[in-house]
Short mmCIF file of C-alpha atoms in Angstrom, two decimals:
data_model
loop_
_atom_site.label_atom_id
_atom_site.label_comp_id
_atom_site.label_asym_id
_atom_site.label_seq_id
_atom_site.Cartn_x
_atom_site.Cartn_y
_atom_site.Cartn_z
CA UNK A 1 0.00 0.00 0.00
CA UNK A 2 0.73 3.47 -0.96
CA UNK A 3 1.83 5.90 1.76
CA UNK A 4 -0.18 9.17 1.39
CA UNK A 5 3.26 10.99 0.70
CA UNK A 6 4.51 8.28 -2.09
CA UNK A 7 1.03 8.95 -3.60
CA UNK A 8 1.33 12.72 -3.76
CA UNK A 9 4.75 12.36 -5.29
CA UNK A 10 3.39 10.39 -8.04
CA UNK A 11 0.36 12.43 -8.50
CA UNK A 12 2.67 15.40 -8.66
CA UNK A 13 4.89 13.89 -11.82
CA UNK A 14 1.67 12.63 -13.67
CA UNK A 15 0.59 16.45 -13.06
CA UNK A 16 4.14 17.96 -14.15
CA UNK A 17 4.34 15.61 -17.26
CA UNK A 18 1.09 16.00 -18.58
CA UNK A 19 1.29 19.74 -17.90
CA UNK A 20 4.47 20.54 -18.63
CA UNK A 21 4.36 22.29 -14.66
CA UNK A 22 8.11 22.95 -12.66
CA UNK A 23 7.56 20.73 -9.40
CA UNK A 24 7.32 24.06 -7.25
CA UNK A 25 3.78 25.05 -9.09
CA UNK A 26 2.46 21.82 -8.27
CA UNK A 27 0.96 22.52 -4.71
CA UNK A 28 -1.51 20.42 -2.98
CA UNK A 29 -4.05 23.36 -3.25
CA UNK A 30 -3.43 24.47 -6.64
CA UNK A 31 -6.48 23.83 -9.16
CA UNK A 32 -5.81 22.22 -11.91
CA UNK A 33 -7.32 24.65 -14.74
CA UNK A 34 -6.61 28.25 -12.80
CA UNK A 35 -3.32 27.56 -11.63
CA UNK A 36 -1.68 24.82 -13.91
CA UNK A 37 -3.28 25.56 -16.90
CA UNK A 38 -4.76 22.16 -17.79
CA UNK A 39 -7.66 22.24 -20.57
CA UNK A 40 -10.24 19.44 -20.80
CA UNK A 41 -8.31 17.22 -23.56
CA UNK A 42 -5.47 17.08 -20.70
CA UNK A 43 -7.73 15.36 -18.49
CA UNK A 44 -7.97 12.59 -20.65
CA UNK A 45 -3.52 12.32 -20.88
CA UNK A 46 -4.11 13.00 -17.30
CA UNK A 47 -6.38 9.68 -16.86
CA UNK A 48 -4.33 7.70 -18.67
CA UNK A 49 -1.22 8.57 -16.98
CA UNK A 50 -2.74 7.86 -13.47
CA UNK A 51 -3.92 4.52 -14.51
CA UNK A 52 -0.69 3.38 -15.53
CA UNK A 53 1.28 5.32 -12.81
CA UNK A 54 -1.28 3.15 -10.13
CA UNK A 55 -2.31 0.68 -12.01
CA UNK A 56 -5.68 1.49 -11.68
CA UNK A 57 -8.97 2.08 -14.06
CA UNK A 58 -10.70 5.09 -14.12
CA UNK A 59 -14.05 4.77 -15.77
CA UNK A 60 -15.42 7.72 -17.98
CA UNK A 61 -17.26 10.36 -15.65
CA UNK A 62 -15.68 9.38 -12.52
CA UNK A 63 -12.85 11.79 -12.18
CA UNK A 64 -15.57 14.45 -13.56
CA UNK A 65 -19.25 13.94 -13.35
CA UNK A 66 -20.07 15.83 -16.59
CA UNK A 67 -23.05 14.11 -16.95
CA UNK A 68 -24.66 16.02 -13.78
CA UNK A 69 -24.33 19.15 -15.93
CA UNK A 70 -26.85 18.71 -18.66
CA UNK A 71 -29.38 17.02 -15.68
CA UNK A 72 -31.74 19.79 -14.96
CA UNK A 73 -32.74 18.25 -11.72
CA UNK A 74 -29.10 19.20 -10.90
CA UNK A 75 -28.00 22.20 -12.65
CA UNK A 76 -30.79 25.18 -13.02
CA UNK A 77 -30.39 29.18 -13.96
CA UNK A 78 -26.09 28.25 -14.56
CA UNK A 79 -25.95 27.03 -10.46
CA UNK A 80 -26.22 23.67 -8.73
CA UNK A 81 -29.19 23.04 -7.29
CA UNK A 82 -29.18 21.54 -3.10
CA UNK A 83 -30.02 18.11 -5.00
CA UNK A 84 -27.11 19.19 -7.42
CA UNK A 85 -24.78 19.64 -4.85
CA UNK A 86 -25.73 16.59 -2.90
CA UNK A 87 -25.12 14.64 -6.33
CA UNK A 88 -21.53 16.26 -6.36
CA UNK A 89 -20.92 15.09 -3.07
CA UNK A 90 -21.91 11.82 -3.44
CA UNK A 91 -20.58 11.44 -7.21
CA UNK A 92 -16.55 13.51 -5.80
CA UNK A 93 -16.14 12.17 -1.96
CA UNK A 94 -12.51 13.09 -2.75
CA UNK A 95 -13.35 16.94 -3.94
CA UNK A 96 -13.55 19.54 -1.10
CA UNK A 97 -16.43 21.08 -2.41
CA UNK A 98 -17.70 23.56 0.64
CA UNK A 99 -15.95 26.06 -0.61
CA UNK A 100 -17.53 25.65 -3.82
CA UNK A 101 -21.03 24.83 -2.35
CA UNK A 102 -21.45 28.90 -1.33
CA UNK A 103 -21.95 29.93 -4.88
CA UNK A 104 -21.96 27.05 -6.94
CA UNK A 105 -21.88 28.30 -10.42
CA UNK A 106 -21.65 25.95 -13.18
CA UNK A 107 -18.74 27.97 -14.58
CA UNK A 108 -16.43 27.67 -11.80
CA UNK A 109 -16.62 23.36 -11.71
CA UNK A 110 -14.45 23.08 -14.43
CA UNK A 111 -11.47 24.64 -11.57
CA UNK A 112 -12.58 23.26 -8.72
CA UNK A 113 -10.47 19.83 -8.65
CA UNK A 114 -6.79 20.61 -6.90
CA UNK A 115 -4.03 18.71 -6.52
CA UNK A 116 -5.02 17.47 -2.97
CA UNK A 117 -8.43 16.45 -4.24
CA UNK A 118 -6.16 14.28 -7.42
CA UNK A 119 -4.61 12.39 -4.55
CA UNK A 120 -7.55 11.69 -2.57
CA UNK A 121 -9.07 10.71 -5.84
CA UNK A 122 -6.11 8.22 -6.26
CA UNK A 123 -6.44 7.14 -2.66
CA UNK A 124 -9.85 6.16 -3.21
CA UNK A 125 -9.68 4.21 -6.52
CA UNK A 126 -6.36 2.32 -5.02
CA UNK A 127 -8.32 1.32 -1.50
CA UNK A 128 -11.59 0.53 -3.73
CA UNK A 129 -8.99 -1.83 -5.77
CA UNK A 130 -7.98 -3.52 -2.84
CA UNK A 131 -4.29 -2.07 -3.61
CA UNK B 1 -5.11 15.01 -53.02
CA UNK B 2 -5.56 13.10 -49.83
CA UNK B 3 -3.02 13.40 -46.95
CA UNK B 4 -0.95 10.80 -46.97
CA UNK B 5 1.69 10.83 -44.55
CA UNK B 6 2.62 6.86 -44.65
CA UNK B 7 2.87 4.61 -47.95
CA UNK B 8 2.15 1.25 -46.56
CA UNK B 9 1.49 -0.88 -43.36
CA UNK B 10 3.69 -3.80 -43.11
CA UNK B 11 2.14 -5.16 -39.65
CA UNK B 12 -1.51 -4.62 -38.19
CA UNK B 13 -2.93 -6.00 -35.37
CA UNK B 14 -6.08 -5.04 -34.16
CA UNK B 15 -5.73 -3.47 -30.55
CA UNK B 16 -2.43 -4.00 -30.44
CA UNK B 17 -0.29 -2.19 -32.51
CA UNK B 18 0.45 -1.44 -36.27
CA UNK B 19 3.93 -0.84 -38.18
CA UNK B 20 3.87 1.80 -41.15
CA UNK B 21 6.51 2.61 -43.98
CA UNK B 22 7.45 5.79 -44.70
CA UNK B 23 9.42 6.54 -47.95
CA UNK B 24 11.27 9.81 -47.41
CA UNK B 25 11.37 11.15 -51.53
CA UNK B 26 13.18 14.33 -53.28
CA UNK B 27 9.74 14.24 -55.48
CA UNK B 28 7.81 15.72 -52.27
CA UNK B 29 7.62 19.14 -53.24
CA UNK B 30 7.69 20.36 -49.24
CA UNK B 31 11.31 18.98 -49.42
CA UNK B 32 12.05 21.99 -51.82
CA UNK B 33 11.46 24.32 -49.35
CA UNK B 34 12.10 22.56 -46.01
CA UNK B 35 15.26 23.75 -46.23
CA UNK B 36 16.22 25.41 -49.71
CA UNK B 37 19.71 23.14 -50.42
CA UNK B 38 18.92 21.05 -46.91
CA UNK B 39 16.37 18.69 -47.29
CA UNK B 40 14.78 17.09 -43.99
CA UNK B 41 11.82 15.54 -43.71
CA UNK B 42 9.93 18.06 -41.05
CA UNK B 43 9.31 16.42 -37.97
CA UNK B 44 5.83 17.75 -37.99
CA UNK B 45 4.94 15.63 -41.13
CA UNK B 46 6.62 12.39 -38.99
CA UNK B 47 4.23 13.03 -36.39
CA UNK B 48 1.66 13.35 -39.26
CA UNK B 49 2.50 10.35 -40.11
CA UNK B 50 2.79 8.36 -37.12
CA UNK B 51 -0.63 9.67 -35.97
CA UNK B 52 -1.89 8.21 -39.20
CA UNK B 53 -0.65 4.97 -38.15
CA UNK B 54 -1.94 5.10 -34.95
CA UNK B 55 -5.22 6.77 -35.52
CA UNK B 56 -6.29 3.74 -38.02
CA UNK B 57 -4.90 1.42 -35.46
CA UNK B 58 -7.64 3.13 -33.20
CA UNK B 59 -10.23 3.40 -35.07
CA UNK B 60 -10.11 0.18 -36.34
CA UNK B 61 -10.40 -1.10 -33.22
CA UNK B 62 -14.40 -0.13 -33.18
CA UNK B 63 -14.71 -0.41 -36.44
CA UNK B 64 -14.27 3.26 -37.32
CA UNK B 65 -17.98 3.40 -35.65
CA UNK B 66 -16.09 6.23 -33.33
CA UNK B 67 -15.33 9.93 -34.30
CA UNK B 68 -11.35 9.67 -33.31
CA UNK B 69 -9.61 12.20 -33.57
CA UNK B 70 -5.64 13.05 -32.53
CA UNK B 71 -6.24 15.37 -29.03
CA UNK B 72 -2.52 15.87 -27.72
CA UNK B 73 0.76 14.99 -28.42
CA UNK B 74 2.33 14.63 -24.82
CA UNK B 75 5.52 13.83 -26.07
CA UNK B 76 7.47 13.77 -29.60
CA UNK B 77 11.49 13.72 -29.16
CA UNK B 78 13.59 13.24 -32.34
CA UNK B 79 17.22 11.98 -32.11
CA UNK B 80 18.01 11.95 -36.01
CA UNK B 81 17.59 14.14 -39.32
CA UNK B 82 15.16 12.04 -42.14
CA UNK B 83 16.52 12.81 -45.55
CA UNK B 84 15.29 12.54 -49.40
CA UNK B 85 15.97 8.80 -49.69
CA UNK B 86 15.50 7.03 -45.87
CA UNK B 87 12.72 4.64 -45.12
CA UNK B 88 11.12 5.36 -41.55
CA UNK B 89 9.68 2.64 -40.01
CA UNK B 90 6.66 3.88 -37.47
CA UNK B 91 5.24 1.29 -34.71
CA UNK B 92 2.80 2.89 -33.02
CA UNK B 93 1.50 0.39 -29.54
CA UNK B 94 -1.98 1.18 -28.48
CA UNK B 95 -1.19 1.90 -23.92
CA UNK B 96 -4.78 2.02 -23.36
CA UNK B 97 -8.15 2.08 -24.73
CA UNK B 98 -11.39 3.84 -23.53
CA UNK B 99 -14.54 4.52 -24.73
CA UNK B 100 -13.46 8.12 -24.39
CA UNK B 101 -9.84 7.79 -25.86
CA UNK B 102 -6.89 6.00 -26.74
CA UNK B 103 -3.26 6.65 -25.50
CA UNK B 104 -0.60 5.45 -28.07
CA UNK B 105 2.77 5.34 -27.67
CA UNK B 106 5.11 5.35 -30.82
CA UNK B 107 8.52 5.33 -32.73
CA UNK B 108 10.17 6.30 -35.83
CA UNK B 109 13.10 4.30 -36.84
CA UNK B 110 15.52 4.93 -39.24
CA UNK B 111 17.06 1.43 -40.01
CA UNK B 112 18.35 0.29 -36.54
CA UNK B 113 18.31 3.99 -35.31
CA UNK B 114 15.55 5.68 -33.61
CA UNK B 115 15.16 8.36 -35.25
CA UNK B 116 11.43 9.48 -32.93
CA UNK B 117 9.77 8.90 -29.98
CA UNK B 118 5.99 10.04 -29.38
CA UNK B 119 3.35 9.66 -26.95
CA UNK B 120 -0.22 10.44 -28.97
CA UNK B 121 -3.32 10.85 -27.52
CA UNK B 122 -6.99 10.26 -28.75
CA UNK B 123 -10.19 11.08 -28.14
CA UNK B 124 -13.13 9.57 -29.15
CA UNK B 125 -16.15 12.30 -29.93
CA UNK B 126 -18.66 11.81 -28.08
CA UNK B 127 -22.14 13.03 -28.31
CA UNK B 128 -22.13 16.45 -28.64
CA UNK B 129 -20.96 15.83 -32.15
CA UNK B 130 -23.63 13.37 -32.76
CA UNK B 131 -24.88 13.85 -36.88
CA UNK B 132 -21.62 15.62 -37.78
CA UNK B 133 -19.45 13.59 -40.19
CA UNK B 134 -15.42 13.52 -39.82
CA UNK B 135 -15.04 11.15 -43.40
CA UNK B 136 -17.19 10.92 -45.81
CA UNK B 137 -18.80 7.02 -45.36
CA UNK B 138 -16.18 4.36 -46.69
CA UNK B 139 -12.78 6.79 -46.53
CA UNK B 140 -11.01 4.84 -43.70
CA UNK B 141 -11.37 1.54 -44.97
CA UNK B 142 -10.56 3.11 -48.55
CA UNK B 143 -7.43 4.12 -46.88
CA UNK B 144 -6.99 1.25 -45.11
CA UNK B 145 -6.98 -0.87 -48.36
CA UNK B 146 -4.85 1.84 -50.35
CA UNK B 147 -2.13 1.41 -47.33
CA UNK B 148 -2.43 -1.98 -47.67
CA UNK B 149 -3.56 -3.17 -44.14
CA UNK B 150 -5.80 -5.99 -45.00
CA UNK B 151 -2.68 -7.59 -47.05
CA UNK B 152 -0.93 -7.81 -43.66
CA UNK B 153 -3.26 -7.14 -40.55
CA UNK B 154 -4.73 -9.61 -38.31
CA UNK B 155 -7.49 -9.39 -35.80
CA UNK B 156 -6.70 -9.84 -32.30
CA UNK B 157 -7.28 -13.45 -32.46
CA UNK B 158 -4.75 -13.65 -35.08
CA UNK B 159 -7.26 -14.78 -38.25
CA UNK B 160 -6.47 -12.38 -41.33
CA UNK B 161 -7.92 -8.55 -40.53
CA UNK B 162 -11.40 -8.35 -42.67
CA UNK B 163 -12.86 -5.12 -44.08
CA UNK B 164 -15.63 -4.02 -42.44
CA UNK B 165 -18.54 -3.35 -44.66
CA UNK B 166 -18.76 0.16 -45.88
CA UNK B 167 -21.84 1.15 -44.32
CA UNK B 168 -20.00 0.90 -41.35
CA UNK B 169 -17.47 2.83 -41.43
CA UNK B 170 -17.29 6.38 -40.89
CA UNK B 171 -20.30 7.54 -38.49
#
């Protein structure tokens, strides 16, 4: 099993490679989009990267819900709704999303994911794999 | 005039990985210019090429039912010069496969030099460009056939690679 620290380490030279990031930029609480500069198609190299770096498999939609988005149950006016948010919460348990939750516009959830919420993310899959 | 960045594939295997030929020739008019009195091949055109070889490799894969299209080149490092005359040899070995993408790794060689090495990723288009058309219906498997695949390929359980028919290719 991972240590928390080995996992960050990793997480942090997935980040730099597929971002093209120096290793000081890549804090635990810097966002992804806003501070690092990833666009969407990097979240794909991104994906593919962790898997192999953990040997793990990260279905489509997992890292990023997108699908809640076009649900208007979930998404009304360009905000989350309360059932939105609850969705979030129970669709990222690795985001820290209260933050987020005070004004939850629709255009600020492409930055929300940091670098801290990446390794939780990992942490997660890895335990759920039994690894 | 179609793009045509490799002349042949001399090894195909479905989901696995395919092996291209690419005839460097003083008849390629960019040649002229790329330099004036210092022909190179530009390294641009080799990752052309190799994402030719790898994007058939990945659409074949579903049949060229998906919208693939080349997303990001991670990673394309070349060690060598290709000049009017040289044969590169591309091998392009599918990492992973998703119904959202495909990450390729690849390499140019240049008889028992590497010449390139390149990471290419894929993504498959998903809904949102549901009823618009990438190829005309029958192009991949048109260029398949011109490149010679079907002489060489094999599916992944290693019977000959068949041509799909053309109504479906090209969604």
């Amino acid at each position: 099993m991972l240590t928390k620290e080995e996992i960050y380490q990793k997480v942090r030279e997935v980040l730099m490679d597929a971002l093209a990031v120096d290793e000081e930029e890549v804090r635990p609480d810097a966002t992804l989009v806003g501070d690092l500069g990833a666009e969407s198609i990097d979240f794909l190299d991104i994906v593919f990267k962790l898997e192999k770096a953990f040997n793990i498999k990260i279905p489509r939609g997992e890292l990023f819900p997108e699908d809640i988005l076009t649900n208007p149950q979930f998404v009304k006016d360009g905000k989350f709704t309360e059932a939105g948010l609850e969705e979030l919460r129970k669709r990222m348990p690795f985001a820290e999303l209260d933050q987020f939750a005070r004004n939850p516009l629709v255009q600020d959830f492409a930055n929300l994911l940091t670098v801290a919420d990446m390794c939780r993310f990992v942490e997660l899959k890895l335990q759920q794999q039994g690894g | 005039m179609r793009w045509y960045w490799i002349d042949r594939f001399i090894e195909f295997e479905s989901g696995r990985y395919a092996k291209a030929v690419k005839n460097v020739s003083l008849a390629e008019e960019h040649l002229h210019d790329h330099f004036p009195g210092y022909p190179i091949m530009p390294p641009s055109l080799i990752i052309e090429g190799v994402a030719q070889t790898a994007g058939l490799l990945v659409g074949e894969y579903n049949q060229f039912k998906m919208k693939v299209v080349l997303a990001k080149v991670p990673r394309a490092v070349f060690y060598h010069e290709a000049k009017p005359g040289d044969t590169l040899i591309y091998t392009a070995t599918i990492d992973a496969i998703h119904p959202h993408g495909a990450a390729v790794h690849a390499t140019s060689h240049l008889g028992d030099k590497l010449q390139a090495e390149l990471e290419l990723v894929f993504a498959h288009l998903g809904d949102e460009f549901a009823g618009r058309q990438l190829f005309r219906p029958g192009t991949l498997t048109h260029m398949m056939r011109i490149l010679r695949a079907y002489e060489v390929g094999r599916a992944a359980d290693g019977s000959p690679l068949v041509e799909p028919p053309d109504d479906r290719d090209a969604p």
